[in-house]
PDB file of C-alpha atoms in Angstrom:
ATOM      1  CA  MET A  39     -84.160  75.106-296.868  1.00 37.00           C
ATOM      2  CA  LYS A  40     -80.577  74.389-297.902  1.00 35.00           C
ATOM      3  CA  HIS A  41     -78.628  76.709-300.138  1.00 36.00           C
ATOM      4  CA  ASN A  42     -76.167  75.625-302.786  1.00 40.00           C
ATOM      5  CA  ALA A  43     -72.500  76.445-302.394  1.00 36.00           C
ATOM      6  CA  THR A  44     -73.254  79.810-303.918  1.00 36.00           C
ATOM      7  CA  GLU A  45     -76.394  81.750-304.673  1.00 35.00           C
ATOM      8  CA  GLU A  46     -76.856  84.105-307.587  1.00 35.00           C
ATOM      9  CA  GLN A  47     -77.948  87.576-306.602  1.00 39.00           C
ATOM     10  CA  GLN A  48     -79.188  89.703-309.463  1.00 37.00           C
ATOM     11  CA  GLY A  49     -78.953  93.356-308.546  1.00 37.00           C
ATOM     12  CA  ASP A  50     -80.250  96.504-310.187  1.00 36.00           C
ATOM     13  CA  THR A  51     -76.874  96.822-311.847  1.00 35.00           C
ATOM     14  CA  GLY A  52     -77.849  94.159-314.360  1.00 36.00           C
ATOM     15  CA  PHE A  53     -75.041  91.770-313.483  1.00 35.00           C
ATOM     16  CA  SER A  54     -74.947  88.956-310.985  1.00 36.00           C
ATOM     17  CA  LYS A  55     -72.635  88.477-308.026  1.00 41.00           C
ATOM     18  CA  GLN A  56     -71.672  85.210-306.392  1.00 44.00           C
ATOM     19  CA  ILE A  57     -72.722  85.202-302.737  1.00 42.00           C
ATOM     20  CA  PRO A  58     -71.027  82.534-300.607  1.00 48.00           C
ATOM     21  CA  VAL A  59     -73.470  80.374-298.684  1.00 43.00           C
ATOM     22  CA  GLU A  60     -71.708  81.401-295.459  1.00 46.00           C
ATOM     23  CA  GLN A  61     -73.106  84.893-295.893  1.00 45.00           C
ATOM     24  CA  PHE A  62     -76.635  83.631-295.254  1.00 40.00           C
ATOM     25  CA  ASN A  63     -75.485  82.719-291.733  1.00 45.00           C
ATOM     26  CA  ASP A  64     -73.373  85.846-291.265  1.00 52.00           C
ATOM     27  CA  PRO A  65     -74.781  88.045-288.469  1.00 52.00           C
ATOM     28  CA  ALA A  66     -73.666  91.166-290.360  1.00 52.00           C
ATOM     29  CA  PHE A  67     -75.776  90.103-293.327  1.00 54.00           C
ATOM     30  CA  LEU A  68     -78.797  89.354-291.133  1.00 59.00           C
ATOM     31  CA  ASN A  69     -78.411  92.374-288.783  1.00 68.00           C
ATOM     32  CA  ALA A  70     -78.604  89.969-285.858  1.00 70.00           C
ATOM     33  CA  SER A  71     -76.842  87.361-283.761  1.00 79.00           C
ATOM     34  CA  PRO A  72     -78.530  84.142-282.587  1.00 83.00           C
ATOM     35  CA  ASP A  73     -78.997  85.371-279.002  1.00 89.00           C
ATOM     36  CA  ASP A  74     -80.313  88.827-279.874  1.00 93.00           C
ATOM     37  CA  GLU A  75     -83.601  90.085-278.498  1.00 95.00           C
ATOM     38  CA  ILE A  76     -86.204  91.700-280.722  1.00 95.00           C
ATOM     39  CA  ALA A  77     -85.942  95.475-280.706  1.00 96.00           C
ATOM     40  CA  SER A  78     -88.770  97.675-279.408  1.00 96.00           C
ATOM     41  CA  PHE A  79     -92.175  97.836-281.080  1.00 96.00           C
ATOM     42  CA  GLY A  80     -92.002  94.446-282.725  1.00 94.00           C
ATOM     43  CA  GLY A  81     -88.478  94.853-284.067  1.00 94.00           C
ATOM     44  CA  HIS A  82     -88.724  98.390-285.429  1.00 95.00           C
ATOM     45  CA  GLY A  83     -86.366  99.682-282.750  1.00 97.00           C
ATOM     46  CA  THR A  84     -87.961 103.105-282.383  1.00 97.00           C
ATOM     47  CA  LEU A  85     -87.073 103.516-278.707  1.00 98.00           C
ATOM     48  CA  GLU A  86     -83.481 102.389-279.213  1.00 98.00           C
ATOM     49  CA  MET A  87     -83.031 104.863-282.064  1.00 98.00           C
ATOM     50  CA  LEU A  88     -84.538 107.607-279.929  1.00 98.00           C
ATOM     51  CA  GLU A  89     -81.833 106.881-277.345  1.00 98.00           C
ATOM     52  CA  VAL A  90     -79.140 107.151-280.038  1.00 98.00           C
ATOM     53  CA  THR A  91     -80.410 110.539-281.194  1.00 98.00           C
ATOM     54  CA  GLN A  92     -80.668 111.767-277.610  1.00 98.00           C
ATOM     55  CA  LEU A  93     -77.068 110.714-276.955  1.00 98.00           C
ATOM     56  CA  LEU A  94     -75.927 112.663-280.009  1.00 98.00           C
ATOM     57  CA  ASN A  95     -78.031 115.690-279.077  1.00 98.00           C
ATOM     58  CA  ARG A  96     -76.620 115.775-275.535  1.00 98.00           C
ATOM     59  CA  ALA A  97     -73.176 116.045-277.112  1.00 98.00           C
ATOM     60  CA  GLY A  98     -74.380 118.983-279.188  1.00 98.00           C
ATOM     61  CA  ILE A  99     -74.544 116.969-282.420  1.00 98.00           C
ATOM     62  CA  THR A 100     -77.652 117.691-284.481  1.00 98.00           C
ATOM     63  CA  CYS A 101     -79.038 114.651-286.276  1.00 98.00           C
ATOM     64  CA  CYS A 102     -82.028 113.462-288.277  1.00 98.00           C
ATOM     65  CA  MET A 103     -83.279 110.288-289.908  1.00 98.00           C
ATOM     66  CA  VAL A 104     -82.842 110.100-293.669  1.00 98.00           C
ATOM     67  CA  GLY A 105     -83.193 107.593-296.507  1.00 97.00           C
ATOM     68  CA  VAL A 106     -85.890 104.954-296.189  1.00 96.00           C
ATOM     69  CA  CYS A 107     -86.495 106.028-292.574  1.00 97.00           C
ATOM     70  CA  ALA A 108     -87.618 109.481-293.709  1.00 98.00           C
ATOM     71  CA  LEU A 109     -89.673 108.066-296.580  1.00 98.00           C
ATOM     72  CA  LYS A 110     -91.580 105.854-294.133  1.00 97.00           C
ATOM     73  CA  TYR A 111     -92.173 108.844-291.862  1.00 98.00           C
ATOM     74  CA  TYR A 112     -93.715 110.674-294.808  1.00 98.00           C
ATOM     75  CA  GLY A 113     -96.055 107.816-295.640  1.00 97.00           C
ATOM     76  CA  ALA A 114     -94.179 105.825-298.286  1.00 94.00           C
ATOM     77  CA  GLY A 115     -94.517 102.055-298.270  1.00 91.00           C
ATOM     78  CA  ARG A 116     -90.859 101.146-297.926  1.00 89.00           C
ATOM     79  CA  VAL A 117     -89.086  98.323-296.062  1.00 88.00           C
ATOM     80  CA  ARG A 118     -86.337  99.515-293.729  1.00 86.00           C
ATOM     81  CA  ASN A 119     -83.212  97.478-292.977  1.00 87.00           C
ATOM     82  CA  ASP A 120     -80.775  99.738-291.133  1.00 94.00           C
ATOM     83  CA  TRP A 121     -81.803 103.067-289.690  1.00 98.00           C
ATOM     84  CA  GLU A 122     -79.867 105.904-291.347  1.00 98.00           C
ATOM     85  CA  ILE A 123     -78.932 108.809-289.080  1.00 98.00           C
ATOM     86  CA  CYS A 124     -77.626 111.973-290.725  1.00 98.00           C
ATOM     87  CA  VAL A 125     -75.121 114.137-288.830  1.00 98.00           C
ATOM     88  CA  PRO A 126     -73.140 117.196-289.957  1.00 98.00           C
ATOM     89  CA  THR A 127     -70.277 116.019-292.157  1.00 98.00           C
ATOM     90  CA  GLU A 128     -67.689 117.840-290.062  1.00 98.00           C
ATOM     91  CA  ARG A 129     -68.895 116.005-286.932  1.00 98.00           C
ATOM     92  CA  LEU A 130     -69.152 112.492-288.365  1.00 98.00           C
ATOM     93  CA  GLY A 131     -65.909 111.389-286.703  1.00 98.00           C
ATOM     94  CA  GLU A 132     -66.969 112.845-283.364  1.00 98.00           C
ATOM     95  CA  ALA A 133     -70.380 111.178-283.557  1.00 98.00           C
ATOM     96  CA  SER A 134     -68.803 107.837-284.417  1.00 98.00           C
ATOM     97  CA  ALA A 135     -66.307 108.092-281.550  1.00 98.00           C
ATOM     98  CA  LEU A 136     -69.123 108.938-279.137  1.00 98.00           C
ATOM     99  CA  LEU A 137     -71.036 105.796-280.099  1.00 98.00           C
ATOM    100  CA  VAL A 138     -67.893 103.659-279.913  1.00 97.00           C
ATOM    101  CA  SER A 139     -67.329 104.870-276.347  1.00 97.00           C
ATOM    102  CA  ALA A 140     -70.909 104.086-275.294  1.00 97.00           C
ATOM    103  CA  ASP A 141     -71.640 100.736-273.663  1.00 95.00           C
ATOM    104  CA  ALA A 142     -74.841 100.108-275.618  1.00 97.00           C
ATOM    105  CA  TYR A 143     -73.400  99.905-279.143  1.00 98.00           C
ATOM    106  CA  GLU A 144     -70.763  98.032-281.075  1.00 97.00           C
ATOM    107  CA  THR A 145     -69.221  98.714-284.454  1.00 96.00           C
ATOM    108  CA  TYR A 146     -70.561  96.395-287.118  1.00 96.00           C
ATOM    109  CA  PRO A 147     -69.394  95.296-290.570  1.00 94.00           C
ATOM    110  CA  PRO A 148     -70.797  97.343-293.432  1.00 92.00           C
ATOM    111  CA  ARG A 149     -73.227  95.983-295.960  1.00 89.00           C
ATOM    112  CA  PRO A 150     -71.870  95.129-299.430  1.00 91.00           C
ATOM    113  CA  PRO A 151     -71.544  97.982-301.949  1.00 93.00           C
ATOM    114  CA  TYR A 152     -74.780  98.887-303.706  1.00 91.00           C
ATOM    115  CA  ILE A 153     -75.439 100.985-306.781  1.00 93.00           C
ATOM    116  CA  TRP A 154     -75.347 104.774-306.362  1.00 95.00           C
ATOM    117  CA  SER A 155     -74.520 104.362-302.676  1.00 96.00           C
ATOM    118  CA  LEU A 156     -71.673 105.003-300.245  1.00 97.00           C
ATOM    119  CA  LEU A 157     -73.384 103.295-297.304  1.00 96.00           C
ATOM    120  CA  HIS A 158     -70.664 100.650-297.265  1.00 96.00           C
ATOM    121  CA  THR A 159     -68.111 103.365-296.412  1.00 97.00           C
ATOM    122  CA  PHE A 160     -69.920 104.963-293.453  1.00 98.00           C
ATOM    123  CA  PRO A 161     -69.772 104.008-289.738  1.00 97.00           C
ATOM    124  CA  ARG A 162     -72.232 101.220-288.980  1.00 97.00           C
ATOM    125  CA  PHE A 163     -73.302 100.150-285.498  1.00 98.00           C
ATOM    126  CA  LYS A 164     -75.407  97.511-283.814  1.00 97.00           C
ATOM    127  CA  VAL A 165     -77.349  97.847-280.586  1.00 97.00           C
ATOM    128  CA  ILE A 166     -75.749  95.281-278.284  1.00 97.00           C
ATOM    129  CA  GLY A 167     -78.114  92.412-277.556  1.00 96.00           C
ATOM    130  CA  LYS A 168     -80.725  93.611-280.058  1.00 96.00           C
ATOM    131  CA  ALA A 169     -81.380  92.703-283.684  1.00 95.00           C
ATOM    132  CA  LEU A 170     -80.981  96.313-284.742  1.00 96.00           C
ATOM    133  CA  CYS A 171     -78.371  98.182-286.793  1.00 97.00           C
ATOM    134  CA  PHE A 172     -77.919 101.790-287.818  1.00 98.00           C
ATOM    135  CA  THR A 173     -75.526 103.752-290.008  1.00 98.00           C
ATOM    136  CA  LEU A 174     -74.250 107.306-289.618  1.00 98.00           C
ATOM    137  CA  ILE A 175     -74.643 109.368-292.793  1.00 98.00           C
ATOM    138  CA  PRO A 176     -72.666 112.585-293.385  1.00 98.00           C
ATOM    139  CA  SER A 177     -74.923 115.499-294.261  1.00 98.00           C
ATOM    140  CA  ASP A 178     -73.056 116.113-297.515  1.00 98.00           C
ATOM    141  CA  ASP A 179     -74.044 112.664-298.744  1.00 98.00           C
ATOM    142  CA  ALA A 180     -77.691 113.283-297.818  1.00 98.00           C
ATOM    143  CA  HIS A 181     -77.502 116.760-299.411  1.00 98.00           C
ATOM    144  CA  ILE A 182     -79.141 118.164-296.281  1.00 98.00           C
ATOM    145  CA  ASP A 183     -77.993 121.012-294.064  1.00 98.00           C
ATOM    146  CA  CYS A 184     -78.329 119.186-290.751  1.00 98.00           C
ATOM    147  CA  ILE A 185     -79.305 122.092-288.506  1.00 98.00           C
ATOM    148  CA  THR A 186     -82.160 122.485-286.027  1.00 98.00           C
ATOM    149  CA  PRO A 187     -84.418 124.734-288.185  1.00 98.00           C
ATOM    150  CA  ASN A 188     -84.435 122.017-290.876  1.00 98.00           C
ATOM    151  CA  ILE A 189     -85.675 119.304-288.506  1.00 98.00           C
ATOM    152  CA  GLU A 190     -89.066 118.280-287.120  1.00 98.00           C
ATOM    153  CA  ARG A 191     -89.960 115.466-284.746  1.00 98.00           C
ATOM    154  CA  SER A 192     -92.315 112.544-285.074  1.00 98.00           C
ATOM    155  CA  GLN A 193     -94.895 111.758-282.423  1.00 97.00           C
ATOM    156  CA  MET A 194     -92.349 109.292-281.021  1.00 97.00           C
ATOM    157  CA  GLY A 195     -89.794 112.093-280.730  1.00 98.00           C
ATOM    158  CA  LEU A 196     -87.487 111.025-283.557  1.00 98.00           C
ATOM    159  CA  PRO A 197     -85.923 113.807-285.663  1.00 98.00           C
ATOM    160  CA  TYR A 198     -86.575 114.000-289.413  1.00 98.00           C
ATOM    161  CA  PRO A 199     -85.779 116.596-292.080  1.00 98.00           C
ATOM    162  CA  THR A 200     -88.737 118.871-292.703  1.00 98.00           C
ATOM    163  CA  LEU A 201     -90.783 118.006-295.768  1.00 98.00           C
ATOM    164  CA  ASP A 202     -89.489 120.856-297.923  1.00 98.00           C
ATOM    165  CA  ILE A 203     -85.848 120.193-297.006  1.00 98.00           C
ATOM    166  CA  PHE A 204     -86.190 116.471-297.710  1.00 98.00           C
ATOM    167  CA  ALA A 205     -88.027 116.965-301.010  1.00 98.00           C
ATOM    168  CA  GLN A 206     -85.461 119.530-302.175  1.00 98.00           C
ATOM    169  CA  SER A 207     -82.593 117.162-301.378  1.00 98.00           C
ATOM    170  CA  LEU A 208     -84.146 114.400-303.489  1.00 98.00           C
ATOM    171  CA  LEU A 209     -84.661 116.786-306.399  1.00 98.00           C
ATOM    172  CA  ASP A 210     -81.163 118.243-306.162  1.00 98.00           C
ATOM    173  CA  THR A 211     -79.580 114.775-306.119  1.00 98.00           C
ATOM    174  CA  ASN A 212     -81.808 113.464-308.918  1.00 97.00           C
ATOM    175  CA  ASP A 213     -83.140 110.635-306.732  1.00 97.00           C
ATOM    176  CA  MET A 214     -86.289 110.039-308.724  1.00 97.00           C
ATOM    177  CA  THR A 215     -87.284 106.766-307.044  1.00 96.00           C
ATOM    178  CA  ALA A 216     -87.266 108.275-303.561  1.00 97.00           C
ATOM    179  CA  LEU A 217     -88.864 111.509-304.777  1.00 98.00           C
ATOM    180  CA  THR A 218     -91.705 109.577-306.387  1.00 98.00           C
ATOM    181  CA  ASP A 219     -92.290 107.666-303.145  1.00 97.00           C
ATOM    182  CA  LEU A 220     -92.278 110.917-301.167  1.00 98.00           C
ATOM    183  CA  ILE A 221     -94.793 112.581-303.491  1.00 98.00           C
ATOM    184  CA  ASP A 222     -97.083 109.562-303.324  1.00 97.00           C
ATOM    185  CA  GLY A 223     -96.661 109.158-299.565  1.00 97.00           C
ATOM    186  CA  MET A 224     -97.676 112.760-298.865  1.00 97.00           C
ATOM    187  CA  ASP A 225     -99.935 113.205-301.922  1.00 97.00           C
ATOM    188  CA  LEU A 226     -98.037 116.368-302.852  1.00 97.00           C
ATOM    189  CA  THR A 227     -99.212 118.723-305.589  1.00 97.00           C
ATOM    190  CA  GLU A 228     -97.674 120.977-308.218  1.00 98.00           C
ATOM    191  CA  GLN A 229     -98.808 123.981-306.178  1.00 98.00           C
ATOM    192  CA  TRP A 230     -97.070 122.698-303.054  1.00 98.00           C
ATOM    193  CA  GLY A 231     -93.817 122.406-304.989  1.00 98.00           C
ATOM    194  CA  LEU A 232     -94.108 125.925-306.382  1.00 98.00           C
ATOM    195  CA  LYS A 233     -94.729 127.302-302.893  1.00 98.00           C
ATOM    196  CA  PHE A 234     -92.102 125.449-300.868  1.00 98.00           C
ATOM    197  CA  LEU A 235     -89.333 124.320-303.251  1.00 98.00           C
ATOM    198  CA  LYS A 236     -86.657 126.009-305.338  1.00 98.00           C
ATOM    199  CA  LEU A 237     -87.640 124.785-308.781  1.00 98.00           C
ATOM    200  CA  ASP A 238     -86.056 127.454-310.974  1.00 97.00           C
ATOM    201  CA  ALA A 239     -82.780 125.551-311.362  1.00 94.00           C
ATOM    202  CA  GLU A 240     -81.225 122.222-312.307  1.00 96.00           C
ATOM    203  CA  ASN A 241     -80.018 119.364-310.122  1.00 97.00           C
ATOM    204  CA  ASP A 242     -76.675 119.590-308.317  1.00 97.00           C
ATOM    205  CA  LEU A 243     -74.361 117.992-310.867  1.00 97.00           C
ATOM    206  CA  ALA A 244     -71.261 118.956-308.871  1.00 97.00           C
ATOM    207  CA  TRP A 245     -72.583 116.857-305.969  1.00 98.00           C
ATOM    208  CA  THR A 246     -73.101 113.914-308.331  1.00 98.00           C
ATOM    209  CA  LEU A 247     -69.553 114.160-309.676  1.00 97.00           C
ATOM    210  CA  ARG A 248     -68.104 114.291-306.149  1.00 97.00           C
ATOM    211  CA  LYS A 249     -70.128 111.266-305.108  1.00 97.00           C
ATOM    212  CA  ASN A 250     -69.113 109.267-308.165  1.00 97.00           C
ATOM    213  CA  GLU A 251     -65.472 109.993-307.435  1.00 97.00           C
ATOM    214  CA  LYS A 252     -65.923 108.602-303.924  1.00 97.00           C
ATOM    215  CA  ILE A 253     -67.789 105.561-305.260  1.00 97.00           C
ATOM    216  CA  ARG A 254     -64.969 104.802-307.713  1.00 96.00           C
ATOM    217  CA  ALA A 255     -62.457 104.940-304.878  1.00 96.00           C
ATOM    218  CA  SER A 256     -64.547 102.610-302.699  1.00 95.00           C
ATOM    219  CA  VAL A 257     -65.168  99.634-305.008  1.00 94.00           C
ATOM    220  CA  PRO A 258     -62.728  97.348-306.843  1.00 92.00           C
ATOM    221  CA  THR A 259     -62.172  98.397-310.432  1.00 92.00           C
ATOM    222  CA  SER A 260     -63.756  96.032-312.942  1.00 91.00           C
ATOM    223  CA  GLU A 261     -65.595  96.118-316.235  1.00 90.00           C
ATOM    224  CA  ASN A 262     -68.830  96.538-314.273  1.00 88.00           C
ATOM    225  CA  SER A 263     -67.725  98.860-311.469  1.00 89.00           C
ATOM    226  CA  CYS A 264     -68.871 101.947-313.380  1.00 91.00           C
ATOM    227  CA  LEU A 265     -72.440 100.712-312.912  1.00 91.00           C
ATOM    228  CA  PHE A 266     -72.213 101.646-309.232  1.00 94.00           C
ATOM    229  CA  GLU A 267     -71.934 105.328-310.180  1.00 94.00           C
ATOM    230  CA  ARG A 268     -74.859 107.726-310.311  1.00 95.00           C
ATOM    231  CA  PRO A 269     -76.134 108.932-313.711  1.00 93.00           C
ATOM    232  CA  ILE A 270     -74.556 112.182-314.857  1.00 94.00           C
ATOM    233  CA  ASN A 271     -77.379 114.145-316.408  1.00 94.00           C
ATOM    234  CA  THR A 272     -79.039 117.465-315.744  1.00 96.00           C
ATOM    235  CA  ILE A 273     -82.753 117.811-315.104  1.00 96.00           C
ATOM    236  CA  ASN A 274     -85.044 120.816-314.961  1.00 97.00           C
ATOM    237  CA  LEU A 275     -86.399 120.730-311.418  1.00 98.00           C
ATOM    238  CA  LYS A 276     -89.762 122.314-312.169  1.00 98.00           C
ATOM    239  CA  GLU A 277     -90.464 120.072-315.154  1.00 98.00           C
ATOM    240  CA  THR A 278     -89.366 117.007-313.208  1.00 98.00           C
ATOM    241  CA  TRP A 279     -91.499 117.872-310.188  1.00 98.00           C
ATOM    242  CA  ASN A 280     -94.616 118.528-312.257  1.00 98.00           C
ATOM    243  CA  ALA A 281     -94.169 115.368-314.332  1.00 98.00           C
ATOM    244  CA  ILE A 282     -93.902 113.115-311.265  1.00 98.00           C
ATOM    245  CA  VAL A 283     -96.868 114.788-309.569  1.00 98.00           C
ATOM    246  CA  GLN A 284     -99.024 114.500-312.689  1.00 97.00           C
ATOM    247  CA  ASP A 285     -98.321 110.757-312.887  1.00 96.00           C
ATOM    248  CA  LYS A 286     -99.625 109.961-309.381  1.00 94.00           C
ATOM    249  CA  GLY A 287    -102.807 108.395-310.694  1.00 90.00           C
ATOM    250  CA  ARG A 288    -101.033 106.234-313.257  1.00 92.00           C
ATOM    251  CA  ARG A 289     -98.819 104.741-310.560  1.00 93.00           C
ATOM    252  CA  ILE A 290    -101.790 103.285-308.684  1.00 92.00           C
ATOM    253  CA  GLY A 291    -101.781  99.532-309.252  1.00 84.00           C
ATOM    254  CA  VAL A 292    -104.643  97.637-310.841  1.00 78.00           C
ATOM    255  CA  GLU A 293    -105.032  95.702-307.584  1.00 76.00           C
ATOM    256  CA  CYS A 294    -106.226  98.906-305.882  1.00 77.00           C
ATOM    257  CA  LEU A 295    -109.947  99.630-305.851  1.00 76.00           C
ATOM    258  CA  GLU A 296    -110.636 102.175-308.588  1.00 76.00           C
ATOM    259  CA  GLY A 297    -111.498 105.623-307.289  1.00 82.00           C
ATOM    260  CA  TYR A 298    -110.610 104.704-303.707  1.00 88.00           C
ATOM    261  CA  TYR A 299    -106.933 105.679-303.717  1.00 92.00           C
ATOM    262  CA  ALA A 300    -105.491 109.160-304.188  1.00 91.00           C
ATOM    263  CA  THR A 301    -101.993 107.677-304.642  1.00 94.00           C
ATOM    264  CA  ARG A 302    -100.582 104.171-304.357  1.00 94.00           C
ATOM    265  CA  PHE A 303     -99.910 104.907-300.655  1.00 94.00           C
ATOM    266  CA  ARG A 304    -102.875 107.112-299.767  1.00 92.00           C
ATOM    267  CA  VAL A 305    -106.615 106.502-299.587  1.00 91.00           C
ATOM    268  CA  ARG A 306    -108.727 109.469-300.676  1.00 91.00           C
ATOM    269  CA  GLY A 307    -109.535 111.673-297.706  1.00 89.00           C
ATOM    270  CA  ASP A 308    -106.590 110.374-295.682  1.00 89.00           C
ATOM    271  CA  GLY A 309    -105.000 112.905-293.383  1.00 91.00           C
ATOM    272  CA  ASP A 310    -101.322 113.738-293.074  1.00 95.00           C
ATOM    273  CA  PRO A 311     -99.570 110.461-292.100  1.00 96.00           C
ATOM    274  CA  ARG A 312     -97.424 112.389-289.614  1.00 97.00           C
ATOM    275  CA  LEU A 313    -100.547 113.041-287.534  1.00 95.00           C
ATOM    276  CA  THR A 314    -101.441 109.356-287.320  1.00 93.00           C
ATOM    277  CA  GLU A 315    -100.389 107.428-284.222  1.00 93.00           C
ATOM    278  CA  ARG A 316     -97.502 105.284-285.433  1.00 95.00           C
ATOM    279  CA  TYR A 317     -94.821 103.544-283.388  1.00 95.00           C
ATOM    280  CA  HIS A 318     -92.324 102.696-286.131  1.00 95.00           C
ATOM    281  CA  VAL A 319     -91.189 106.235-287.038  1.00 96.00           C
TER     282      VAL A 319
END
């Protein structure tokens, strides 16, 4: 299929951007070069990412998978592009330098700016010879204290934030889309939230303001650039948690067999997805 000189890409921002046709053949856009091999486990790259985390750990740098990676670990039906590896903010430079010095990885161009995100400003790498990219995320951006007690490991050995730490971070940063996916992936309840989360507060508005300041500094100023910034509004964490949990049933699509699904990601009677043998997380 041939593309025109430009393609219109309509983003969640509500305005379109012109994408040059050359970008469709740009390895950075595709996460791959023509001669690349498929990463382990059918392209998921689980073993390669395990090696990255082990390299960081040997250097004394704690790390864990965040973003879509963590949502998939907790049972959400998300599509992952890059792996996102969270490291302590104060050790981001050290972690990046360590990967630069390793023979297995090369620095890679960032993805274009996206709404509410600073991914385009963080160190991005590619596994040499593999169609596989990953980005280092500072812990401040993930709103996670990246320390060993806050981390658990998948059956494949990959590190992830514990469920309570991850859920709290999504609440505190007012990331309702990811929080909804997490609740549906794990079929979480109001009682679970009351037991394991700090719900007697509001979201971290100071974090939002800091992030928006960084976003403004990272994108060209235009009449639409403000749309990249996160919403500045306060939410009651307990009310928000309960409302999302109570709506689990209404989020199940009409294509799903009635009475068969507990959530849009979970069949009734399903066990904890973390206990299922899976090779992609």
